[in-house]
Amino acid sequence: MDPTTDNAGDPGDARAALEALRAEIAKAVVGQDPAVTGLVVALLCRGHVLLEGVPGVAKTLLVRALASALDLDTKRVQFTPDLMPSDVTGSLVYDTRSAEFSFQPGPVFTNLLLADEINRTPPKTQSSLLEAMEERQVTVDGTPRPLPDPFLVAATQNPVEYEGTYPLPEAQLDRFLLKLTIPLPSRQDEINVLTRHAEGFNPRDLYAAGLRPVAGAAQLEAARAAVAKTTVSPEITAYVVDICRATRESPSLTLGVSPRGATALLATARAWAWLTGRDYVTPDDVKALALPTLRHRVQLRPEAEMEGVTADSVINAILAHVPVPR
């Protein structure tokens, strides 16, 4: 029985298959359950994910494990200071046999693109992903070329204060549905990581670690259709709007959440509600996804940043003050 095709159109089976992703990824990655959940939510919402953490916390391994657990095509691009936009999107190549130019697709033509250390390349190359992420196509020599469906960009970045990094422009940050922070592991999780390595775990051979595809495009399509039917009451819609409007009035922020950000929060809350087995959204669903959906869409005032204020602390304060619908 192939888990990626059997009863693929059934929403219950699709939910079970996506839940199985967590257990499958845990064979390779220890203690990053919130990040795994965020990646599943992004898949359901047709969104993209930015993973931020210091080097060595398994950001790349997490995305590679997700790719192994999904029956989808995947490619990886290591972003470097000399990477050109055409290295991502593809380019026209002269064929001497036919005496014509033919299009050579770049790595962006895939289902799951791992953009590794995206902030190590200059803004011009970073922006080559903008059209792909928003329009699901790339334009080369004036010709638009559609990308496969599903299409998800999972980008990793080191904190911007690290040497040799370029902050992502606000317009591109806003194209990411979620920003997931990958923390250093707890002491016990780190012991578990080292124990696995001592027992022969090889992060470059996930097949040997037992990872197998447990979900595919058919399950994703069934799951997305089910998420679209998840009920959102007028009170929940107003609650999302009130949270986002409060960010625009916060004295700690120079930039609040745009209407696109409000739409994103509603979408991620719906996906989370469906994943947890409900066909309606609650205020707790909105709160659960507020930080990863909004933290990269706000900009702190310099004086607030100097006082130790963070985007997360501002959003948490807003969640504590905005009236919750009953």
PDB file of N, CA and C in Angstrom, residues 149-202:
ATOM      1  N   ASP A 149       3.162  22.951  -9.315  1.00  0.00           N
ATOM      2  CA  ASP A 149       2.294  23.053  -8.150  1.00  0.00           C
ATOM      3  C   ASP A 149       2.236  21.680  -7.490  1.00  0.00           C
ATOM      4  N   PRO A 150       2.500  21.559  -6.199  1.00  0.00           N
ATOM      5  CA  PRO A 150       2.763  22.638  -5.243  1.00  0.00           C
ATOM      6  C   PRO A 150       4.172  23.210  -5.389  1.00  0.00           C
ATOM      7  N   PHE A 151       4.335  24.452  -4.888  1.00  0.00           N
ATOM      8  CA  PHE A 151       5.641  25.103  -4.914  1.00  0.00           C
ATOM      9  C   PHE A 151       5.837  25.827  -3.590  1.00  0.00           C
ATOM     10  N   LEU A 152       6.904  25.479  -2.882  1.00  0.00           N
ATOM     11  CA  LEU A 152       7.190  26.099  -1.590  1.00  0.00           C
ATOM     12  C   LEU A 152       8.669  26.427  -1.512  1.00  0.00           C
ATOM     13  N   VAL A 153       8.967  27.656  -1.084  1.00  0.00           N
ATOM     14  CA  VAL A 153      10.348  28.060  -0.809  1.00  0.00           C
ATOM     15  C   VAL A 153      10.564  27.969   0.697  1.00  0.00           C
ATOM     16  N   ALA A 154      11.520  27.157   1.102  1.00  0.00           N
ATOM     17  CA  ALA A 154      11.937  27.098   2.498  1.00  0.00           C
ATOM     18  C   ALA A 154      13.333  27.691   2.558  1.00  0.00           C
ATOM     19  N   ALA A 155      13.429  28.906   3.060  1.00  0.00           N
ATOM     20  CA  ALA A 155      14.706  29.622   3.081  1.00  0.00           C
ATOM     21  C   ALA A 155      15.277  29.629   4.495  1.00  0.00           C
ATOM     22  N   THR A 156      16.575  29.378   4.604  1.00  0.00           N
ATOM     23  CA  THR A 156      17.230  29.485   5.901  1.00  0.00           C
ATOM     24  C   THR A 156      18.089  30.748   5.912  1.00  0.00           C
ATOM     25  N   GLN A 157      18.218  31.324   7.096  1.00  0.00           N
ATOM     26  CA  GLN A 157      19.110  32.477   7.222  1.00  0.00           C
ATOM     27  C   GLN A 157      19.707  32.497   8.615  1.00  0.00           C
ATOM     28  N   ASN A 158      20.932  33.019   8.684  1.00  0.00           N
ATOM     29  CA  ASN A 158      21.564  33.267   9.966  1.00  0.00           C
ATOM     30  C   ASN A 158      21.130  34.644  10.450  1.00  0.00           C
ATOM     31  N   PRO A 159      21.136  34.881  11.775  1.00  0.00           N
ATOM     32  CA  PRO A 159      20.804  36.221  12.265  1.00  0.00           C
ATOM     33  C   PRO A 159      21.651  37.283  11.568  1.00  0.00           C
ATOM     34  N   VAL A 160      21.044  38.426  11.261  1.00  0.00           N
ATOM     35  CA  VAL A 160      21.693  39.401  10.378  1.00  0.00           C
ATOM     36  C   VAL A 160      22.944  40.030  10.968  1.00  0.00           C
ATOM     37  N   GLU A 161      23.145  39.919  12.288  1.00  0.00           N
ATOM     38  CA  GLU A 161      24.371  40.502  12.830  1.00  0.00           C
ATOM     39  C   GLU A 161      25.593  39.642  12.543  1.00  0.00           C
ATOM     40  N   TYR A 162      25.386  38.442  11.976  1.00  0.00           N
ATOM     41  CA  TYR A 162      26.530  37.590  11.632  1.00  0.00           C
ATOM     42  C   TYR A 162      27.265  38.168  10.426  1.00  0.00           C
ATOM     43  N   GLU A 163      28.570  37.948  10.402  1.00  0.00           N
ATOM     44  CA  GLU A 163      29.419  38.520   9.349  1.00  0.00           C
ATOM     45  C   GLU A 163      29.029  37.963   7.979  1.00  0.00           C
ATOM     46  N   GLY A 164      29.010  38.869   6.989  1.00  0.00           N
ATOM     47  CA  GLY A 164      28.761  38.443   5.615  1.00  0.00           C
ATOM     48  C   GLY A 164      27.301  38.186   5.294  1.00  0.00           C
ATOM     49  N   THR A 165      26.399  38.843   6.023  1.00  0.00           N
ATOM     50  CA  THR A 165      24.972  38.653   5.745  1.00  0.00           C
ATOM     51  C   THR A 165      24.342  39.965   5.292  1.00  0.00           C
ATOM     52  N   TYR A 166      23.291  39.844   4.470  1.00  0.00           N
ATOM     53  CA  TYR A 166      22.564  41.006   3.950  1.00  0.00           C
ATOM     54  C   TYR A 166      21.105  40.908   4.437  1.00  0.00           C
ATOM     55  N   PRO A 167      20.610  41.901   5.162  1.00  0.00           N
ATOM     56  CA  PRO A 167      19.215  41.832   5.608  1.00  0.00           C
ATOM     57  C   PRO A 167      18.268  41.718   4.410  1.00  0.00           C
ATOM     58  N   LEU A 168      17.236  40.879   4.543  1.00  0.00           N
ATOM     59  CA  LEU A 168      16.249  40.754   3.472  1.00  0.00           C
ATOM     60  C   LEU A 168      15.401  42.020   3.410  1.00  0.00           C
ATOM     61  N   PRO A 169      15.112  42.531   2.211  1.00  0.00           N
ATOM     62  CA  PRO A 169      14.255  43.715   2.107  1.00  0.00           C
ATOM     63  C   PRO A 169      12.842  43.419   2.598  1.00  0.00           C
ATOM     64  N   GLU A 170      12.171  44.472   3.114  1.00  0.00           N
ATOM     65  CA  GLU A 170      10.835  44.300   3.696  1.00  0.00           C
ATOM     66  C   GLU A 170       9.860  43.673   2.700  1.00  0.00           C
ATOM     67  N   ALA A 171       9.966  44.059   1.423  1.00  0.00           N
ATOM     68  CA  ALA A 171       9.036  43.536   0.418  1.00  0.00           C
ATOM     69  C   ALA A 171       9.169  42.024   0.280  1.00  0.00           C
ATOM     70  N   GLN A 172      10.402  41.531   0.419  1.00  0.00           N
ATOM     71  CA  GLN A 172      10.589  40.086   0.304  1.00  0.00           C
ATOM     72  C   GLN A 172      10.193  39.377   1.588  1.00  0.00           C
ATOM     73  N   LEU A 173      10.496  39.976   2.736  1.00  0.00           N
ATOM     74  CA  LEU A 173      10.088  39.379   4.005  1.00  0.00           C
ATOM     75  C   LEU A 173       8.581  39.160   4.043  1.00  0.00           C
ATOM     76  N   ASP A 174       7.838  40.139   3.491  1.00  0.00           N
ATOM     77  CA  ASP A 174       6.377  40.077   3.513  1.00  0.00           C
ATOM     78  C   ASP A 174       5.846  38.938   2.647  1.00  0.00           C
ATOM     79  N   ARG A 175       6.679  38.429   1.720  1.00  0.00           N
ATOM     80  CA  ARG A 175       6.247  37.322   0.862  1.00  0.00           C
ATOM     81  C   ARG A 175       6.337  35.979   1.571  1.00  0.00           C
ATOM     82  N   PHE A 176       7.047  35.944   2.696  1.00  0.00           N
ATOM     83  CA  PHE A 176       7.102  34.710   3.469  1.00  0.00           C
ATOM     84  C   PHE A 176       5.878  34.622   4.370  1.00  0.00           C
ATOM     85  N   LEU A 177       5.181  33.508   4.293  1.00  0.00           N
ATOM     86  CA  LEU A 177       3.998  33.324   5.124  1.00  0.00           C
ATOM     87  C   LEU A 177       4.380  33.270   6.595  1.00  0.00           C
ATOM     88  N   LEU A 178       5.453  32.534   6.906  1.00  0.00           N
ATOM     89  CA  LEU A 178       5.868  32.332   8.295  1.00  0.00           C
ATOM     90  C   LEU A 178       7.366  32.578   8.444  1.00  0.00           C
ATOM     91  N   LYS A 179       7.735  33.106   9.607  1.00  0.00           N
ATOM     92  CA  LYS A 179       9.142  33.150   9.990  1.00  0.00           C
ATOM     93  C   LYS A 179       9.279  32.317  11.257  1.00  0.00           C
ATOM     94  N   LEU A 180      10.007  31.210  11.141  1.00  0.00           N
ATOM     95  CA  LEU A 180      10.176  30.287  12.256  1.00  0.00           C
ATOM     96  C   LEU A 180      11.584  30.438  12.815  1.00  0.00           C
ATOM     97  N   THR A 181      11.689  30.658  14.109  1.00  0.00           N
ATOM     98  CA  THR A 181      13.000  30.758  14.742  1.00  0.00           C
ATOM     99  C   THR A 181      13.379  29.381  15.280  1.00  0.00           C
ATOM    100  N   ILE A 182      14.585  28.948  14.947  1.00  0.00           N
ATOM    101  CA  ILE A 182      15.075  27.638  15.370  1.00  0.00           C
ATOM    102  C   ILE A 182      16.018  27.857  16.550  1.00  0.00           C
ATOM    103  N   PRO A 183      15.576  27.513  17.768  1.00  0.00           N
ATOM    104  CA  PRO A 183      16.413  27.788  18.940  1.00  0.00           C
ATOM    105  C   PRO A 183      17.497  26.732  19.131  1.00  0.00           C
ATOM    106  N   LEU A 184      18.455  27.039  19.982  1.00  0.00           N
ATOM    107  CA  LEU A 184      19.418  26.025  20.402  1.00  0.00           C
ATOM    108  C   LEU A 184      18.670  24.936  21.168  1.00  0.00           C
ATOM    109  N   PRO A 185      19.087  23.683  21.031  1.00  0.00           N
ATOM    110  CA  PRO A 185      18.350  22.607  21.701  1.00  0.00           C
ATOM    111  C   PRO A 185      18.522  22.643  23.209  1.00  0.00           C
ATOM    112  N   SER A 186      17.568  22.031  23.914  1.00  0.00           N
ATOM    113  CA  SER A 186      17.708  21.863  25.358  1.00  0.00           C
ATOM    114  C   SER A 186      18.838  20.876  25.642  1.00  0.00           C
ATOM    115  N   ARG A 187      19.248  20.781  26.896  1.00  0.00           N
ATOM    116  CA  ARG A 187      20.346  19.876  27.243  1.00  0.00           C
ATOM    117  C   ARG A 187      20.005  18.437  26.869  1.00  0.00           C
ATOM    118  N   GLN A 188      18.777  17.999  27.183  1.00  0.00           N
ATOM    119  CA  GLN A 188      18.408  16.619  26.893  1.00  0.00           C
ATOM    120  C   GLN A 188      18.338  16.360  25.387  1.00  0.00           C
ATOM    121  N   ASP A 189      17.794  17.344  24.639  1.00  0.00           N
ATOM    122  CA  ASP A 189      17.739  17.192  23.180  1.00  0.00           C
ATOM    123  C   ASP A 189      19.140  17.105  22.585  1.00  0.00           C
ATOM    124  N   GLU A 190      20.056  17.898  23.126  1.00  0.00           N
ATOM    125  CA  GLU A 190      21.428  17.865  22.610  1.00  0.00           C
ATOM    126  C   GLU A 190      22.099  16.527  22.924  1.00  0.00           C
ATOM    127  N   ILE A 191      21.805  15.974  24.095  1.00  0.00           N
ATOM    128  CA  ILE A 191      22.313  14.640  24.429  1.00  0.00           C
ATOM    129  C   ILE A 191      21.766  13.612  23.449  1.00  0.00           C
ATOM    130  N   ASN A 192      20.461  13.740  23.119  1.00  0.00           N
ATOM    131  CA  ASN A 192      19.843  12.815  22.162  1.00  0.00           C
ATOM    132  C   ASN A 192      20.484  12.921  20.776  1.00  0.00           C
ATOM    133  N   VAL A 193      20.807  14.149  20.358  1.00  0.00           N
ATOM    134  CA  VAL A 193      21.460  14.354  19.061  1.00  0.00           C
ATOM    135  C   VAL A 193      22.807  13.644  19.029  1.00  0.00           C
ATOM    136  N   LEU A 194      23.614  13.866  20.070  1.00  0.00           N
ATOM    137  CA  LEU A 194      24.936  13.255  20.111  1.00  0.00           C
ATOM    138  C   LEU A 194      24.849  11.727  20.213  1.00  0.00           C
ATOM    139  N   THR A 195      23.845  11.235  20.925  1.00  0.00           N
ATOM    140  CA  THR A 195      23.663   9.783  21.035  1.00  0.00           C
ATOM    141  C   THR A 195      23.368   9.183  19.670  1.00  0.00           C
ATOM    142  N   ARG A 196      22.516   9.842  18.888  1.00  0.00           N
ATOM    143  CA  ARG A 196      22.197   9.358  17.539  1.00  0.00           C
ATOM    144  C   ARG A 196      23.448   9.309  16.667  1.00  0.00           C
ATOM    145  N   HIS A 197      24.258  10.363  16.751  1.00  0.00           N
ATOM    146  CA  HIS A 197      25.485  10.389  15.949  1.00  0.00           C
ATOM    147  C   HIS A 197      26.451   9.297  16.392  1.00  0.00           C
ATOM    148  N   ALA A 198      26.518   9.065  17.690  1.00  0.00           N
ATOM    149  CA  ALA A 198      27.403   8.011  18.202  1.00  0.00           C
ATOM    150  C   ALA A 198      26.941   6.631  17.733  1.00  0.00           C
ATOM    151  N   GLU A 199      25.634   6.496  17.486  1.00  0.00           N
ATOM    152  CA  GLU A 199      25.081   5.214  17.024  1.00  0.00           C
ATOM    153  C   GLU A 199      25.133   5.072  15.514  1.00  0.00           C
ATOM    154  N   GLY A 200      25.719   6.077  14.824  1.00  0.00           N
ATOM    155  CA  GLY A 200      25.933   5.939  13.385  1.00  0.00           C
ATOM    156  C   GLY A 200      25.016   6.759  12.500  1.00  0.00           C
ATOM    157  N   PHE A 201      24.217   7.679  13.077  1.00  0.00           N
ATOM    158  CA  PHE A 201      23.335   8.507  12.244  1.00  0.00           C
ATOM    159  C   PHE A 201      24.162   9.393  11.325  1.00  0.00           C
ATOM    160  N   ASN A 202      23.805   9.378  10.029  1.00  0.00           N
ATOM    161  CA  ASN A 202      24.490  10.203   9.033  1.00  0.00           C
ATOM    162  C   ASN A 202      23.482  11.191   8.452  1.00  0.00           C
TER     163      ASN A 202
END
